Tab-separated table of C-alpha atoms in Angstrom:
chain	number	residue	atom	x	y	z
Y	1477	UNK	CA	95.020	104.930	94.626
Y	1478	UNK	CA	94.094	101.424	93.931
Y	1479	UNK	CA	95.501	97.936	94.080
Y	1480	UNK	CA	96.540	95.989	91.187
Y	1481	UNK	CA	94.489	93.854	88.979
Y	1482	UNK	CA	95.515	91.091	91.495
Y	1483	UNK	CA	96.294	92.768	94.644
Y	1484	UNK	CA	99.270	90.961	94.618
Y	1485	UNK	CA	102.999	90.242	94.745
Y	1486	UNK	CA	102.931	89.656	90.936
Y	1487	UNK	CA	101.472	92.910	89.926
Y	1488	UNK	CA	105.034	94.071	90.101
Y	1489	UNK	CA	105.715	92.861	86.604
Y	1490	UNK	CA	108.021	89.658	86.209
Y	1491	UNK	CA	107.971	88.767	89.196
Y	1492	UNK	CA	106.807	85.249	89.880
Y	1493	UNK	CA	105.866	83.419	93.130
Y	1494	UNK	CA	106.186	79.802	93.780
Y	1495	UNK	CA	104.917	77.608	96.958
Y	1496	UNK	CA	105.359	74.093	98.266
Y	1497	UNK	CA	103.191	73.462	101.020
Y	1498	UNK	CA	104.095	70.403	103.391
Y	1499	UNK	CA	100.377	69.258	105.277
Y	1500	UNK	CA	100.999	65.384	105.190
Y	1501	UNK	CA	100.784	63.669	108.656
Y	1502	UNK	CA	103.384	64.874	110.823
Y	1503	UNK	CA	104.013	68.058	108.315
Y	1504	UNK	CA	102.974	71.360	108.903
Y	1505	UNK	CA	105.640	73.718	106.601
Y	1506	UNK	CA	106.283	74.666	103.988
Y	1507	UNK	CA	108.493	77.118	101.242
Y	1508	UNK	CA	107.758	80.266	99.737
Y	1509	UNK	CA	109.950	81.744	96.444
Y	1510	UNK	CA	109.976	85.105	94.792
Y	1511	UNK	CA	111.265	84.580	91.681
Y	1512	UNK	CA	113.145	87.951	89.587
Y	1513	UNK	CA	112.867	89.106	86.331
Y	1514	UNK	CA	115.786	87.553	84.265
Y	1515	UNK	CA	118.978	90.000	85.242
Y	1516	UNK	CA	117.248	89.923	88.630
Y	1517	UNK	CA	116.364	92.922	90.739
Y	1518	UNK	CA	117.952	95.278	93.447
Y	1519	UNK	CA	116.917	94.056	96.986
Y	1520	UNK	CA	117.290	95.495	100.244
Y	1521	UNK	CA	116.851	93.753	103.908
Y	1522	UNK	CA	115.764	95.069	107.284
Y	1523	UNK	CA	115.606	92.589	110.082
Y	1524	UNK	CA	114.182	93.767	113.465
Y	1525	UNK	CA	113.249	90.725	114.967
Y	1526	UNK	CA	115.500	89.873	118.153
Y	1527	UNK	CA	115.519	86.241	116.440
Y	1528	UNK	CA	116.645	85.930	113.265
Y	1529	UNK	CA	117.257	83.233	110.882
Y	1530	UNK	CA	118.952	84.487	107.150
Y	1531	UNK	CA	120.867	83.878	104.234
Y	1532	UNK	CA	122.618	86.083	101.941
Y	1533	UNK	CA	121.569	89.132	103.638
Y	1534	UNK	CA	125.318	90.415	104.494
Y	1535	UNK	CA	125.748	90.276	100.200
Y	1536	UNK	CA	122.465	93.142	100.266
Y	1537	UNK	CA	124.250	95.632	102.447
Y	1538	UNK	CA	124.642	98.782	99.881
Y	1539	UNK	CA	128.759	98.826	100.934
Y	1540	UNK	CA	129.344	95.937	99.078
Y	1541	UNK	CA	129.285	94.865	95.304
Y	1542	UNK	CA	126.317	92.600	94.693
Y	1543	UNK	CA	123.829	94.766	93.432
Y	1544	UNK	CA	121.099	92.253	92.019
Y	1545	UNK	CA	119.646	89.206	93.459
Y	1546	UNK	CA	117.692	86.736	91.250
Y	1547	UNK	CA	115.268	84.761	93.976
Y	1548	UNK	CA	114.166	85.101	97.200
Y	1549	UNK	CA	113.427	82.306	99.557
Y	1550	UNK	CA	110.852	82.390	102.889
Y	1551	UNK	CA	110.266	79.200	104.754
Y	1552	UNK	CA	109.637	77.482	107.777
Y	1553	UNK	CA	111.932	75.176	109.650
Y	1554	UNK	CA	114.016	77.553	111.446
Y	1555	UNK	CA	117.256	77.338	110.701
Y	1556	UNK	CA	116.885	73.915	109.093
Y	1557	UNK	CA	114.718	75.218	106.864
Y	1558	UNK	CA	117.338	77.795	105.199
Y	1559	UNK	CA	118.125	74.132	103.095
Y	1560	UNK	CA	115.558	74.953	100.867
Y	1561	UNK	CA	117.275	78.252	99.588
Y	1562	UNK	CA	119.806	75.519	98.061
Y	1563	UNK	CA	117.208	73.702	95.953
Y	1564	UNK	CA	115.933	77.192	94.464
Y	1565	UNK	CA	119.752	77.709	93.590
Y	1566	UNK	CA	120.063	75.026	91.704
Y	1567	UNK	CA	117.277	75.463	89.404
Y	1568	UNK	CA	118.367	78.874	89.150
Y	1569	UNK	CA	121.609	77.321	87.699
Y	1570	UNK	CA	120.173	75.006	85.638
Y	1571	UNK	CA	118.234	78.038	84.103
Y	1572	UNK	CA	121.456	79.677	83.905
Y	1573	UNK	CA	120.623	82.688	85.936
Y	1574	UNK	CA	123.064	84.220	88.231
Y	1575	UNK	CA	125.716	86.585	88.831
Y	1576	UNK	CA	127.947	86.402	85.953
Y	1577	UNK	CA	131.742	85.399	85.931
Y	1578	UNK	CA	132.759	85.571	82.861
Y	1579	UNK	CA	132.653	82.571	80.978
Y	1580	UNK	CA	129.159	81.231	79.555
Y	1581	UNK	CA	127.113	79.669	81.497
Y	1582	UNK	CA	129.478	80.218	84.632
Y	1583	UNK	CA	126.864	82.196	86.937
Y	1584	UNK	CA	126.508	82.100	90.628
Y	1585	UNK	CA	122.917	82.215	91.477
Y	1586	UNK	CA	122.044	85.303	94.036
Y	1587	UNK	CA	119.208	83.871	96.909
Y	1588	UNK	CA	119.239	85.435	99.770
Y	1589	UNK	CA	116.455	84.296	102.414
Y	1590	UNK	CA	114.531	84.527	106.063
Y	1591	UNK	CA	112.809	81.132	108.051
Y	1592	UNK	CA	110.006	81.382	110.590
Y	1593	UNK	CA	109.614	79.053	113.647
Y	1594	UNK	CA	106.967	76.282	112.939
Y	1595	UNK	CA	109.059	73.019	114.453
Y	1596	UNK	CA	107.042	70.227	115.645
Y	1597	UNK	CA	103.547	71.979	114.688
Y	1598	UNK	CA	102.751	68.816	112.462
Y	1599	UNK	CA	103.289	66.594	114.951
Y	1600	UNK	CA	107.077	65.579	114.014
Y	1601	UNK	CA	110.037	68.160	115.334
Y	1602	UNK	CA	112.820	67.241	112.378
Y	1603	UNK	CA	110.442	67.852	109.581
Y	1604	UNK	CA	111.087	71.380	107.732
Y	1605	UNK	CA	111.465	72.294	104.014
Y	1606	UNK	CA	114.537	70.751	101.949
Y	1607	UNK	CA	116.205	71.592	99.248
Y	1608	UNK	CA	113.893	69.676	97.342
Y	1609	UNK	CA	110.850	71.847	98.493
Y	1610	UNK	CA	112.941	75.011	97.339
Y	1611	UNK	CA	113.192	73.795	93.917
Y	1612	UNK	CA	109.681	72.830	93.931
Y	1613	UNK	CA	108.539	75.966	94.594
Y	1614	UNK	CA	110.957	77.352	92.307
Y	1615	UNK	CA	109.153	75.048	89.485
Y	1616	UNK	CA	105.367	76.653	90.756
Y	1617	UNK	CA	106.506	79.734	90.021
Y	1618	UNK	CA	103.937	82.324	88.208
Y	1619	UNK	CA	102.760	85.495	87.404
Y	1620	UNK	CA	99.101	86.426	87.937
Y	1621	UNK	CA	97.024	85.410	91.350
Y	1622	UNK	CA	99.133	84.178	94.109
Y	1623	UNK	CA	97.331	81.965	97.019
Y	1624	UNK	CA	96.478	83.091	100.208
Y	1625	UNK	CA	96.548	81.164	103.514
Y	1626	UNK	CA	97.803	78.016	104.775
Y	1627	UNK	CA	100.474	77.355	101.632
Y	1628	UNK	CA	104.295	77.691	101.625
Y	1629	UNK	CA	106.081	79.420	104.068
Y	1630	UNK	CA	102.476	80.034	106.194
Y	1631	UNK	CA	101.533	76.259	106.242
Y	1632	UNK	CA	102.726	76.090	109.789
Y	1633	UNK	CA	102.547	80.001	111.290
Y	1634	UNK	CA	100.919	80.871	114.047
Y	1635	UNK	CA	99.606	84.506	115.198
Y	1636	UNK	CA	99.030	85.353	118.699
Y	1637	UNK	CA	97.457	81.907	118.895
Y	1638	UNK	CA	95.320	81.798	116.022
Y	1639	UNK	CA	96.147	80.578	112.596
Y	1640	UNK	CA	98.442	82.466	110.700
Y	1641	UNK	CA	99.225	82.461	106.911
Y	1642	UNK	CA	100.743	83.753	103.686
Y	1643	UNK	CA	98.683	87.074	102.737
Y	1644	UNK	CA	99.762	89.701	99.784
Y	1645	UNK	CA	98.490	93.255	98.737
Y	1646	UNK	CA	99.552	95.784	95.959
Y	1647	UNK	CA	98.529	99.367	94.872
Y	1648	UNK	CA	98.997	101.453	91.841
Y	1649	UNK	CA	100.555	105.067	92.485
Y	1650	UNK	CA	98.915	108.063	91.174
Y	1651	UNK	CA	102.358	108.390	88.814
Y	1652	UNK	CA	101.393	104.504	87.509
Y	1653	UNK	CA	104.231	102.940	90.003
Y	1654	UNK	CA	103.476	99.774	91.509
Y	1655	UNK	CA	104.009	98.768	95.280
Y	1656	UNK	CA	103.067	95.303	96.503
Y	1657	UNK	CA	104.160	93.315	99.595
Y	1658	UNK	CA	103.764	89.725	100.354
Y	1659	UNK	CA	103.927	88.201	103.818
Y	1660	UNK	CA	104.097	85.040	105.803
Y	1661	UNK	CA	102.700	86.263	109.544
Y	1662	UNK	CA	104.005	83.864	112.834
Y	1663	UNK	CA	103.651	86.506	115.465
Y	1664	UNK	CA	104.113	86.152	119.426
Y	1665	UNK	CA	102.083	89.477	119.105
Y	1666	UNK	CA	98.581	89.255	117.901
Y	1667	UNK	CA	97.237	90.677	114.556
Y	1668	UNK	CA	93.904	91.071	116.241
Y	1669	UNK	CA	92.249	94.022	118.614
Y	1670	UNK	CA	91.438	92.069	122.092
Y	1671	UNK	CA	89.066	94.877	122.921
Y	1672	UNK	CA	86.859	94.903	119.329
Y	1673	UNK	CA	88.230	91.524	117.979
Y	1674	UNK	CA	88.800	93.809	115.175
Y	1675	UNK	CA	92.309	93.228	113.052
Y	1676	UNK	CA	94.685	95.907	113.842
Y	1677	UNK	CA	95.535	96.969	110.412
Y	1678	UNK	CA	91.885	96.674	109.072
Y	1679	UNK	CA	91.671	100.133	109.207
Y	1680	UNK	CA	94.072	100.509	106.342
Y	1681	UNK	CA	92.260	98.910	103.350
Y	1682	UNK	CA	92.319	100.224	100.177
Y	1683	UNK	CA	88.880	100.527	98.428
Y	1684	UNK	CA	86.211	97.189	99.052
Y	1685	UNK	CA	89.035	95.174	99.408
Y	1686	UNK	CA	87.842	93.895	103.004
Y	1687	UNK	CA	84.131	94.331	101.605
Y	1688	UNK	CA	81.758	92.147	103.914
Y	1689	UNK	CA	84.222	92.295	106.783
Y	1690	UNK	CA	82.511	93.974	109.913
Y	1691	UNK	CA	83.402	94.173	113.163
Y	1692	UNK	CA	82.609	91.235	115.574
Y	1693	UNK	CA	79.990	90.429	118.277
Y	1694	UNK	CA	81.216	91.182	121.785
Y	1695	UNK	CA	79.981	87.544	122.133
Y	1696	UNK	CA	82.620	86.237	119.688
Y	1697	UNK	CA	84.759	88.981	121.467
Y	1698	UNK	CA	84.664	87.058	125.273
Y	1699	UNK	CA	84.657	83.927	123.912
Y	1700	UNK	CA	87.927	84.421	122.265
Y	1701	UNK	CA	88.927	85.908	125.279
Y	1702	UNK	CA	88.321	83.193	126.889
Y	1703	UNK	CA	89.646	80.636	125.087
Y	1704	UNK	CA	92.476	82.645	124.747
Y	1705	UNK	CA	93.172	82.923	128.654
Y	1706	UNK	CA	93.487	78.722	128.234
Y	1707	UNK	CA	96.165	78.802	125.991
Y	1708	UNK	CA	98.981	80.861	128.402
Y	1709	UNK	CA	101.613	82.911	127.536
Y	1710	UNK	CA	102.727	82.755	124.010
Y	1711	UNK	CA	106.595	82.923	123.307
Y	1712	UNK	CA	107.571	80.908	126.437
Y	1713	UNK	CA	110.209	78.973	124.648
Y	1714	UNK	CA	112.732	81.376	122.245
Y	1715	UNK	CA	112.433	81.610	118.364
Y	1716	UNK	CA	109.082	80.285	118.567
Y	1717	UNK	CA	107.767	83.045	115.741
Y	1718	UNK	CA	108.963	85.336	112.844
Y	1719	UNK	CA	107.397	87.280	110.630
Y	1720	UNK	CA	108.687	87.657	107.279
Y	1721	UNK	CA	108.242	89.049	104.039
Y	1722	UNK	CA	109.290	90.461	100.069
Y	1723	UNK	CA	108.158	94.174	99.103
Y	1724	UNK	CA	108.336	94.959	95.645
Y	1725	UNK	CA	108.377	97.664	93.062
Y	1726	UNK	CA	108.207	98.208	89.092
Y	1727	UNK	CA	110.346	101.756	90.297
Y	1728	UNK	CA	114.444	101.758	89.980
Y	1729	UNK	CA	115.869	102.151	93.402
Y	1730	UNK	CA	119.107	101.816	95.043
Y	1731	UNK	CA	120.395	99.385	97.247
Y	1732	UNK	CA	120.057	102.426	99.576
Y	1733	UNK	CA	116.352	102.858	98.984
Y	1734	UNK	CA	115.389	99.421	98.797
Y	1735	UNK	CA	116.875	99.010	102.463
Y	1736	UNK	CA	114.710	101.906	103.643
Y	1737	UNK	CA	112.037	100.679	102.190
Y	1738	UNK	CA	112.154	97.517	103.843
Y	1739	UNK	CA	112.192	99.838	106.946
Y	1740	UNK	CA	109.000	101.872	106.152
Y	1741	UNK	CA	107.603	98.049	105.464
Y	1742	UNK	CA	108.517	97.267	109.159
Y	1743	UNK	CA	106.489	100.390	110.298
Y	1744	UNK	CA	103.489	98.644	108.609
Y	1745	UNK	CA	104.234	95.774	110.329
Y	1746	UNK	CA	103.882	97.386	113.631
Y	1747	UNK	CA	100.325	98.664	112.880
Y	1748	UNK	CA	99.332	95.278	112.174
Y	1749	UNK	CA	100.690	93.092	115.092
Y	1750	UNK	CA	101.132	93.740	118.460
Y	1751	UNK	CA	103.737	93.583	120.295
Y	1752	UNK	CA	105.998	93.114	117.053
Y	1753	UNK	CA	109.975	92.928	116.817
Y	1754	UNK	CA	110.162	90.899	119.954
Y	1755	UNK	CA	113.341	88.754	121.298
Y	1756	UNK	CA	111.399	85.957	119.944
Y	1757	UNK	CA	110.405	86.977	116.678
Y	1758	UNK	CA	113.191	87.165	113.606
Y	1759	UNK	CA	110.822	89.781	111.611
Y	1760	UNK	CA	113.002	90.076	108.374
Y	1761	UNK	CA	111.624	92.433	105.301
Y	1762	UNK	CA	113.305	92.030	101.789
Y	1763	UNK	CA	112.846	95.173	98.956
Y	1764	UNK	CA	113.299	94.106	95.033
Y	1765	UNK	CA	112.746	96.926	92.558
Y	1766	UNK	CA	112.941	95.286	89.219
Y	1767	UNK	CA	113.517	98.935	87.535
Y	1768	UNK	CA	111.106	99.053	84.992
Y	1769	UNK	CA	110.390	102.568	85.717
Y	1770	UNK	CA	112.244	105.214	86.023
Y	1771	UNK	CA	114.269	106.478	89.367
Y	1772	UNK	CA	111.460	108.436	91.093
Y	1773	UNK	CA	111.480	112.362	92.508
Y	1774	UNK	CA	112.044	112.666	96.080
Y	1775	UNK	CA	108.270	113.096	96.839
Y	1776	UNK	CA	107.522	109.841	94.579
Y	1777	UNK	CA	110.339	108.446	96.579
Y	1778	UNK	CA	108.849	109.194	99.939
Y	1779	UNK	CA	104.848	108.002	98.304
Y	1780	UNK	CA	106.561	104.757	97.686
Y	1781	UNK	CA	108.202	103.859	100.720
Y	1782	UNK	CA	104.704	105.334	102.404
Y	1783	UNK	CA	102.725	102.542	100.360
Y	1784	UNK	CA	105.230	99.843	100.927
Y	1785	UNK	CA	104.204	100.140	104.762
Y	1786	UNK	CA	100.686	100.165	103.604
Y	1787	UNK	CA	100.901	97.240	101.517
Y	1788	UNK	CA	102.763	95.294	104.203
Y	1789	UNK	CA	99.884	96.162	106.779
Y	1790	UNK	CA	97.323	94.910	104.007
Y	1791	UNK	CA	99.595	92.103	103.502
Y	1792	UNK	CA	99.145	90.474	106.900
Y	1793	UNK	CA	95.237	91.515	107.200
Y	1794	UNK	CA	95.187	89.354	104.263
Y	1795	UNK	CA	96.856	86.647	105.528
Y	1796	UNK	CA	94.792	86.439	109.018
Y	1797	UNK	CA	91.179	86.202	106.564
Y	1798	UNK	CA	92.407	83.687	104.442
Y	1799	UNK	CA	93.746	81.419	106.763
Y	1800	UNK	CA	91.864	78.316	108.024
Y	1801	UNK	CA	91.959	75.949	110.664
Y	1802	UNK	CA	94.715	73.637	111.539
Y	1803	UNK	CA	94.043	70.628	113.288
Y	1804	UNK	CA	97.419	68.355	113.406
Y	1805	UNK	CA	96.733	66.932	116.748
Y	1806	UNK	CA	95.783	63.422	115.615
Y	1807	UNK	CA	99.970	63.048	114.732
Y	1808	UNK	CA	100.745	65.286	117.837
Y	1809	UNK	CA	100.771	68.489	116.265
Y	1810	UNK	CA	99.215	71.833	116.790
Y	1811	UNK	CA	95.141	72.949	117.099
Y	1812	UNK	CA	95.176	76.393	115.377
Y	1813	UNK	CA	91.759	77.966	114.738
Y	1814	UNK	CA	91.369	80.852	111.738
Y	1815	UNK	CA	90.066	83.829	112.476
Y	1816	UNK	CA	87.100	83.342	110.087
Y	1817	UNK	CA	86.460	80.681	112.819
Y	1818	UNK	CA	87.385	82.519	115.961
Y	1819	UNK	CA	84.989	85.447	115.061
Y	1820	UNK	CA	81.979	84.393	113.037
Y	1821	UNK	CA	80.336	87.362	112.890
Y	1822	UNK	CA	82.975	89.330	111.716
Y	1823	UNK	CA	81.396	87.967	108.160
């Protein structure tokens, strides 16, 4: 196996993703949009977290009669940040994409969405994306390489105290389907091995993907440690994380099988960040399968929902490397370092 040509969200073709990134003073947020093909995709949810924050997720349950969604939104905020769902709805509408009833042009756009915790962390509590920012990143929206790191819905996330971020990965089944996950990791739990300084789900590359990445000095190692046992207990304070995130596939699913999907993601999330699923972290997973393959056998079924775990495991990996360092305390904010800065040596 191998990952796409961008080992990204967008190698699941049509799909498009959008950011709008919020780092003036006082801002540290931001939105995140995975845009459908046009007649949308199947999607499935899983949330695990203990706190949630979602939209539209009832509408996904594979009881009831929405079968296709056309966008879907991660942010910050919290709850306030669910606004920005409303700003990607209306340039769905204006695009005249939607759930169709009857006459033309009369469509009800489908956006179901999931919000971290990053309140405060640029230095002013009330700030958090709008509906503006939603259509924004609705607007950004494109195929082909998708940035990494502090942007959109990982400007402000956090991960066991170091910086956390956006990250994405894909691969290409031996039977040409394509699996891809993209995540925005704010963890109580830590992505990163406190004994080796080593990140959990490094293990799981595909290929030279993590080519140059070794493990750390036991120097780096204490220090961290150290500067670590300054900071106290994370996750004092509840719905102060969330970790959330969009798998995709070019296979046609169910409603059914995207929602186990999303399930097999969450297992991939667990070998990445420790502890995960916490009462103070909303994890939320979202499946689209945009059909452009055919249904696959129940052993290509059970490869794909294997790689989606994968993917999401790559996914946050990603997301830890290309982070950098935050410093918003000059406006009262948060001091995150990366890990690129936590570990030197690790590169």
């Amino acid at each position: 196996m191998r990952p796409g040509p961008h080992n990204a969200l967008t190698d699941v073709a049509g799909l498009r993703v959008g950011h709008a990134t919020r780092r003036e003073p006082g801002w540290l947020t931001g939105t995140t949009v995975v845009v459908a093909p046009d007649g949308g995709a199947v999607c499935g949810v899983d949330v695990r977290g203990g706190g949630p924050g979602t939209r539209e997720t009832d509408l996904l349950d594979p009881r009831n009669l929405v079968d296709r969604v056309d966008a879907v939104v991660l942010g910050g905020g919290s709850a306030l940040g669910l606004a920005a769902a409303d700003g990607v709805a209306q340039g769905l509408l204006a695009d005249g994409r939607g759930w169709p009833m009857g006459a033309p042009g009369a469509v009800v756009p489908i956006v179901p969405g999931a919000i971290l915790f990053d309140l405060g962390r640029g230095g002013v509590w009330g700030h958090h994306p709008r509906a503006e920012d939603g259509r924004a990143a609705y607007d950004a929206a494109t195929g082909g390489p998708v940035p990494q790191g502090v942007v959109g819905a990982g400007t402000g996330a956090s991960a066991g105290g170091l910086k956390g971020g956006i990250g994405t990965a894909s691969v290409v089944l031996p039977t040409g389907v394509t699996v891809a996950a993209l995540v925005a990791v704010n963890a109580v739990g830590s992505a990163v091995d406190p004994a080796t300084g080593e990140p959990y789900g490094a293990r799981h590359a595909l290929g030279d993907e993590l080519a140059g990445l070794r493990r750390p000095l036991a120097a780096d190692v204490e220090a961290a440690r150290a500067r670590a046992a300054t900071l106290g207990p994370q996750g004092q304070r509840p719905a102060m994380a969330t970790t959330i995130g969009v798998i995709a596939t070019d296979a046609t699913l169910t409603k059914a099988q995207a929602q186990k999907t999303c399930g097999l993601g969450h297992d991939g999330m667990a070998r990445a960040i420790s502890p995960v699923h916490t009462l103070f972290d909303g994890d939320t997973l979202f499946c689209l399968a945009t059909g452009e393959r055919p249904a696959p056998d129940l052993p290509g079924l059970f490869a794909l929902m294997a790689a989606a775990g994968d993917c999401v495991t790559r996914a946050i990996v990603h997301a830890l490397l290309a982070a950098e360092s935050v410093d918003a305390s000059a406006d009262g904010g948060v001091v995150l370092r990366s890990y690129r800065d936590a570990f030197p040596s690790a590169f």
